[in-house]
Coordinates of C-alpha atoms and ligand atoms in Angstrom, one line a residue:
M20 CA -88.1 40.7 -5.4
T21 CA -89.7 37.7 -7.0
A22 CA -87.9 34.3 -7.0
P23 CA -87.2 34.3 -10.8
G24 CA -85.9 37.9 -10.4
R25 CA -83.5 36.8 -7.6
I26 CA -82.3 33.8 -9.7
L27 CA -81.6 36.2 -12.7
R28 CA -79.7 38.6 -10.5
I29 CA -77.6 35.8 -9.0
A30 CA -77.0 34.3 -12.5
G31 CA -75.8 37.7 -13.6
L32 CA -73.1 37.7 -11.0
V33 CA -71.6 34.4 -12.3
P34 CA -69.6 35.8 -15.2
A35 CA -68.2 38.6 -12.9
V36 CA -67.1 36.0 -10.3
L37 CA -65.5 33.8 -13.0
A38 CA -63.7 36.8 -14.6
A39 CA -62.4 37.9 -11.1
R40 CA -61.1 34.3 -10.5
A41 CA -59.4 34.2 -13.9
L42 CA -57.7 37.5 -13.3
A43 CA -56.5 36.4 -9.9
A44 CA -55.1 33.1 -11.4
H45 CA -53.5 35.2 -14.1
A46 CA -51.7 37.4 -11.6
S47 CA -50.5 34.6 -9.5
Q48 CA -49.2 32.6 -12.5
A49 CA -47.1 35.4 -14.0
G50 CA -47.8 34.3 -17.5
T51 CA -46.4 30.7 -17.2
R52 CA -49.7 28.9 -17.6
Y53 CA -50.6 31.1 -20.5
P54 CA -47.9 30.8 -23.2
L55 CA -49.8 33.2 -25.5
D56 CA -50.4 35.8 -22.8
T57 CA -50.6 39.3 -24.4
L58 CA -50.2 41.1 -21.1
A59 CA -46.7 39.7 -20.2
P60 CA -44.5 42.0 -22.4
K61 CA -40.8 41.1 -22.9
S62 CA -39.8 43.7 -25.6
D63 CA -40.0 47.4 -26.2
I64 CA -43.0 47.2 -28.5
T65 CA -45.0 44.8 -26.4
R66 CA -44.5 47.1 -23.4
W67 CA -46.0 49.9 -25.5
F68 CA -48.9 47.7 -26.6
T69 CA -49.6 46.8 -23.0
S70 CA -49.5 50.4 -21.9
I71 CA -51.9 51.3 -24.8
F72 CA -54.2 48.5 -23.7
W73 CA -54.4 49.8 -20.1
N74 CA -54.7 53.4 -21.4
V75 CA -57.7 52.5 -23.5
T76 CA -59.2 50.2 -20.9
I77 CA -59.0 52.9 -18.2
W78 CA -60.6 55.6 -20.4
D79 CA -63.3 53.2 -21.5
S80 CA -64.0 52.3 -17.9
I81 CA -64.3 56.0 -16.9
V82 CA -66.7 56.5 -19.9
L83 CA -68.7 53.4 -18.9
V84 CA -69.1 54.6 -15.3
V85 CA -70.1 58.1 -16.3
V86 CA -72.7 56.8 -18.8
A87 CA -74.1 54.2 -16.4
V88 CA -74.4 56.7 -13.6
A89 CA -76.1 59.3 -15.9
M90 CA -78.5 56.5 -17.1
F91 CA -79.2 55.4 -13.6
L92 CA -80.0 59.0 -12.5
A93 CA -82.2 59.6 -15.6
I94 CA -84.2 56.4 -15.0
F95 CA -84.6 56.3 -11.2
V96 CA -84.1 59.9 -10.0
F97 CA -85.0 62.5 -12.6
S98 CA -88.1 60.7 -14.0
S99 CA -91.7 60.7 -13.2
R100 CA -94.0 57.8 -12.2
T101 CA -97.5 57.2 -13.5
G102 CA -99.8 59.8 -12.0
E103 CA -97.0 62.2 -11.1
P104 CA -96.6 65.5 -13.0
G105 CA -94.0 65.2 -15.8
A106 CA -90.5 66.8 -15.4
H107 CA -90.2 70.1 -17.2
S108 CA -87.5 72.6 -17.9
T109 CA -87.6 76.1 -19.2
K110 CA -84.1 75.8 -20.7
E111 CA -83.8 75.2 -24.4
S112 CA -80.1 74.5 -24.3
D113 CA -77.1 74.6 -22.1
V114 CA -74.1 75.9 -24.0
Y115 CA -71.5 74.9 -21.3
L116 CA -72.9 71.3 -21.2
E117 CA -72.7 71.0 -25.0
F118 CA -69.1 72.3 -25.0
A119 CA -68.2 69.8 -22.3
W120 CA -69.7 66.8 -24.0
T121 CA -68.0 67.7 -27.3
I122 CA -64.6 68.6 -25.9
I123 CA -64.1 65.9 -23.3
P124 CA -64.7 62.9 -25.7
S125 CA -62.4 64.6 -28.2
L126 CA -59.6 64.9 -25.6
I127 CA -60.1 61.2 -24.6
L128 CA -59.8 60.2 -28.3
V129 CA -56.6 62.2 -28.6
A130 CA -55.2 60.6 -25.5
I131 CA -55.9 57.2 -27.1
T132 CA -54.8 58.1 -30.6
V133 CA -51.4 59.7 -29.9
P134 CA -49.7 56.7 -28.2
T135 CA -51.3 54.3 -30.7
V136 CA -50.1 56.1 -33.8
R137 CA -46.7 56.6 -32.2
A138 CA -46.4 52.8 -31.6
I139 CA -47.5 52.1 -35.2
I140 CA -44.8 54.4 -36.7
A141 CA -42.1 53.2 -34.3
T142 CA -42.6 49.5 -35.2
Q143 CA -42.2 50.2 -38.9
P144 CA -39.4 52.6 -39.3
D145 CA -37.9 53.6 -42.7
R146 CA -34.4 53.0 -41.5
W147 CA -32.8 51.3 -38.5
P148 CA -29.5 51.3 -36.7
A149 CA -26.4 49.8 -38.4
D150 CA -26.2 46.8 -36.0
T151 CA -29.8 45.8 -36.5
L152 CA -30.2 42.1 -37.1
Q153 CA -32.3 41.2 -40.1
V154 CA -34.6 38.1 -39.8
R155 CA -36.6 37.0 -42.7
V156 CA -39.8 35.2 -41.8
V157 CA -41.2 33.0 -44.5
A158 CA -44.7 31.5 -43.9
H159 CA -45.6 28.1 -45.5
Q160 CA -48.6 25.9 -45.1
W161 CA -48.1 25.0 -42.2
W162 CA -44.7 25.9 -40.8
W163 CA -42.4 28.9 -40.4
E164 CA -39.0 29.3 -42.0
F165 CA -36.5 31.7 -40.5
N166 CA -33.6 33.2 -42.5
Y167 CA -30.8 35.4 -41.4
P168 CA -29.6 37.0 -44.7
T169 CA -26.5 38.6 -43.1
L170 CA -25.5 35.5 -41.1
G171 CA -26.2 32.8 -43.7
V172 CA -28.3 30.9 -41.1
E173 CA -31.6 29.1 -42.0
T174 CA -33.9 27.3 -39.6
A175 CA -37.5 26.3 -39.1
D176 CA -40.1 26.1 -36.3
E177 CA -37.7 27.6 -33.7
F178 CA -35.4 30.6 -34.0
H179 CA -33.1 32.6 -31.8
I180 CA -32.6 36.4 -31.5
P181 CA -30.2 38.3 -29.2
A182 CA -31.6 40.3 -26.3
N183 CA -31.2 44.1 -26.3
R184 CA -30.4 44.4 -30.0
Q185 CA -32.7 45.9 -32.7
I186 CA -34.3 43.1 -34.7
H187 CA -35.9 43.8 -38.1
F188 CA -38.3 41.2 -39.2
E189 CA -39.2 41.0 -42.9
M190 CA -42.2 38.8 -43.5
V191 CA -43.3 37.1 -46.7
S192 CA -45.6 34.2 -47.5
K193 CA -45.1 31.5 -50.0
D194 CA -48.7 30.5 -50.4
V195 CA -51.7 32.1 -48.6
I196 CA -52.2 34.8 -46.0
H197 CA -50.8 33.9 -42.6
S198 CA -50.3 36.1 -39.5
F199 CA -47.1 36.2 -37.4
F200 CA -48.0 36.5 -33.7
M201 CA -45.5 36.2 -30.8
P202 CA -47.4 38.0 -28.0
A203 CA -44.6 38.4 -25.5
I204 CA -42.1 39.7 -28.1
G205 CA -43.8 41.5 -30.9
G206 CA -47.2 42.3 -32.0
K207 CA -49.1 40.6 -34.7
R208 CA -48.5 41.2 -38.4
D209 CA -50.3 39.6 -41.4
V210 CA -47.9 37.8 -43.7
V211 CA -49.2 38.3 -47.2
P212 CA -48.2 36.7 -50.6
G213 CA -46.7 39.2 -52.9
Q214 CA -46.0 41.8 -50.2
E215 CA -43.3 42.2 -47.6
N216 CA -44.5 43.3 -44.2
Q217 CA -42.1 44.3 -41.4
I218 CA -41.8 44.8 -37.7
T219 CA -38.9 46.2 -35.7
L220 CA -38.3 45.6 -32.0
V221 CA -35.9 45.0 -29.2
A222 CA -36.5 42.0 -27.0
D223 CA -35.0 42.5 -23.6
V224 CA -35.7 39.4 -21.4
P225 CA -33.9 36.2 -22.3
G226 CA -36.2 33.2 -22.4
E227 CA -38.3 30.9 -24.6
Y228 CA -41.5 32.3 -26.0
Y229 CA -44.4 30.9 -28.0
G230 CA -45.8 32.0 -31.3
Q231 CA -48.7 31.0 -33.4
C232 CA -50.2 31.7 -36.8
T233 CA -53.3 33.8 -36.2
E234 CA -54.8 34.0 -39.7
F235 CA -56.9 31.1 -40.9
C236 CA -54.7 29.5 -43.6
G237 CA -56.2 26.1 -44.2
D238 CA -56.4 22.6 -42.7
S239 CA -53.6 22.9 -40.2
H240 CA -53.8 26.6 -39.4
A241 CA -54.1 25.8 -35.7
N242 CA -51.0 23.6 -36.0
M243 CA -48.8 26.3 -37.3
R244 CA -46.8 27.3 -34.2
F245 CA -43.3 28.4 -33.5
R246 CA -40.9 29.2 -30.7
V247 CA -38.6 32.2 -30.3
F248 CA -35.6 32.0 -28.0
V249 CA -34.3 35.4 -26.8
D250 CA -30.6 34.7 -26.0
T251 CA -27.9 36.7 -24.3
P252 CA -25.6 38.1 -27.0
E253 CA -22.9 35.5 -26.1
D254 CA -25.4 32.6 -26.3
F255 CA -26.7 34.0 -29.6
D256 CA -23.2 34.1 -31.1
K257 CA -22.7 30.5 -30.0
W258 CA -26.0 29.4 -31.6
V259 CA -25.1 31.1 -34.9
K260 CA -21.6 29.5 -34.9
H261 CA -23.2 26.1 -34.4
Q262 CA -25.9 26.7 -37.0
L263 CA -23.2 27.5 -39.6
E264 CA -21.4 24.1 -39.0
A265 CA -22.4 21.0 -40.9
P266 CA -23.6 18.2 -38.7
D267 CA -21.2 15.5 -37.7
K268 CA -20.0 13.2 -40.5
P269 CA -20.0 10.2 -40.5
P270 CA -23.1 9.7 -38.2
A271 CA -22.4 8.6 -34.7
N272 CA -23.6 5.0 -34.9
S273 CA -24.5 2.3 -37.4
S274 CA -28.3 2.9 -37.2
A275 CA -27.8 6.6 -37.9
A276 CA -25.4 5.8 -40.7
A277 CA -28.0 3.5 -42.3
G278 CA -30.5 6.3 -41.8
A279 CA -28.2 8.7 -43.7
K280 CA -28.3 6.4 -46.7
I281 CA -32.1 6.2 -46.5
F282 CA -32.3 10.0 -46.3
A283 CA -30.2 10.3 -49.4
N284 CA -32.0 7.7 -51.4
A285 CA -35.6 8.2 -50.3
P286 CA -37.4 11.4 -51.6
C287 CA -36.5 13.2 -48.3
A288 CA -33.5 15.1 -49.9
I289 CA -35.8 16.5 -52.7
C290 CA -37.6 18.8 -50.2
H291 CA -35.3 19.0 -47.2
A292 CA -31.8 20.4 -47.0
I293 CA -29.0 19.2 -44.7
K294 CA -25.9 21.3 -44.9
G295 CA -23.0 19.2 -46.4
V296 CA -25.4 16.4 -47.4
S297 CA -28.3 17.7 -49.5
G298 CA -29.3 21.2 -50.6
F299 CA -32.3 22.4 -52.3
S300 CA -32.1 25.1 -54.8
K301 CA -34.0 28.0 -53.4
E302 CA -36.6 27.2 -56.0
Y303 CA -39.5 25.0 -55.2
T304 CA -39.7 21.3 -55.9
F305 CA -43.3 20.3 -56.9
G306 CA -44.4 23.7 -55.8
F307 CA -43.3 23.4 -52.2
R308 CA -40.4 22.6 -49.9
G309 CA -39.8 21.4 -46.4
P310 CA -37.9 22.7 -43.5
D311 CA -34.1 22.8 -43.4
L312 CA -33.1 19.8 -41.2
T313 CA -29.3 20.6 -40.8
H314 CA -29.6 20.8 -37.0
F315 CA -33.0 19.1 -36.6
G316 CA -31.8 17.1 -33.6
S317 CA -31.0 20.2 -31.6
R318 CA -34.6 21.6 -31.9
G319 CA -37.0 20.9 -29.0
T320 CA -40.1 20.7 -31.2
M321 CA -41.1 19.6 -34.7
A322 CA -43.9 19.7 -37.3
G323 CA -44.9 23.3 -37.0
S324 CA -43.7 23.3 -33.4
M325 CA -46.8 21.2 -32.5
Y326 CA -44.9 18.2 -31.0
D327 CA -41.9 17.6 -28.8
N328 CA -39.0 16.4 -30.9
T329 CA -38.8 12.8 -29.6
P330 CA -37.8 9.7 -31.5
E331 CA -41.4 8.4 -31.1
N332 CA -43.0 11.5 -32.6
V333 CA -40.5 11.7 -35.4
A334 CA -41.2 8.0 -36.3
N335 CA -45.0 8.6 -36.2
W336 CA -44.5 11.7 -38.4
I337 CA -42.5 9.8 -41.0
K338 CA -45.1 7.0 -41.0
N339 CA -48.1 9.2 -41.4
P340 CA -47.5 13.0 -41.5
D341 CA -51.2 13.7 -42.4
K342 CA -52.3 12.2 -39.1
M343 CA -50.2 14.5 -37.0
K344 CA -50.7 17.6 -39.2
P345 CA -53.8 17.3 -41.4
G346 CA -53.1 18.5 -44.9
A347 CA -49.3 18.4 -44.5
N348 CA -47.4 18.5 -47.8
M349 CA -45.0 15.8 -46.5
P350 CA -45.9 12.6 -48.3
T351 CA -46.1 9.2 -46.6
L352 CA -42.9 7.5 -47.7
G353 CA -43.9 3.9 -47.2
L354 CA -40.8 3.0 -45.2
E355 CA -40.6 -0.3 -43.3
G356 CA -40.0 -0.7 -39.5
H357 CA -36.2 -0.7 -39.2
E358 CA -35.9 1.9 -42.0
V359 CA -38.0 4.3 -40.0
N360 CA -35.9 3.6 -36.9
D361 CA -32.7 4.2 -38.8
L362 CA -34.0 7.4 -40.3
V363 CA -35.1 8.6 -36.9
A364 CA -31.7 7.8 -35.4
Y365 CA -30.1 9.8 -38.2
L366 CA -32.4 12.8 -37.9
E367 CA -32.0 12.9 -34.1
S368 CA -28.2 12.7 -34.5
L369 CA -28.3 16.1 -36.4
K370 CA -27.5 18.1 -33.3
Ligands
CUA409 CU1 -50.8 30.1 -41.2 CU2 -52.9 30.2 -40.0

């Protein structure tokens, strides 16, 4: 082999070595380093998806090997070189061979189609068990609103569901097309204005899981994340009970109390609701609204779940939302130093 040929052959091995290393790392990390891992299922439907993935991958691999071997034989074994007599056959057709290459691919397609269609139907049933929990997912540029119509709970960026109970998600968008993607728990569904999409699932492993909008929806599409907490039934009931309570009144300290006044007098209350303090009509103000902040202090993340909920991040957000989430509808309020600190103290006190 020539030197350039050898270099090309070695270069060709590089992607394979990298892929093998990535797979090994994947296996050893058990999904922890890859929060959007699609192969670490934690619900009934993601287990089906994973099994469909492996089903398709295995069939595809078999087809690849068969085609590659046939091609190799045709090129290197059953072919003639320059000067050699050409290969010839007296056969015009082989009926058994033609049956085989018609029927086998058809059977492979059936083996792929049946579980796929079964999963599609099972995730969008016409009716569901009586104790199914309804969760309404409302997509906004660029954050997620979560409503529980039967519980009276509303939250944003982070939401909770009980393990081992059927959950029925209804998904609507208030502006453009988004896509609701939480790989460990449940599929991926487009969230389309003027249409209600749905997905039904049972999550079965308590934990904290990541989600992300996966349809390009404007400036901060990549900043439109969320978290889902799968709780034990007892923890979920506790969470719901807490969500239904108004936050402590009056605020715990003087800075937070001053912040409460700023919240009421600045434009904050026009777009943000705090139970027992301000409420928005369910209609829009100026064409949009912001997340419900009733229990803001108890959330781990903020601003489309992009940032940890720390006093420093909240202060930076209030001072210049556009810098942290480009295109954000939240205006710059022009608050001065101590006003920002007081407002942050108030918001963080909303446990
Ligand atoms: Cu919402 Cu991308």
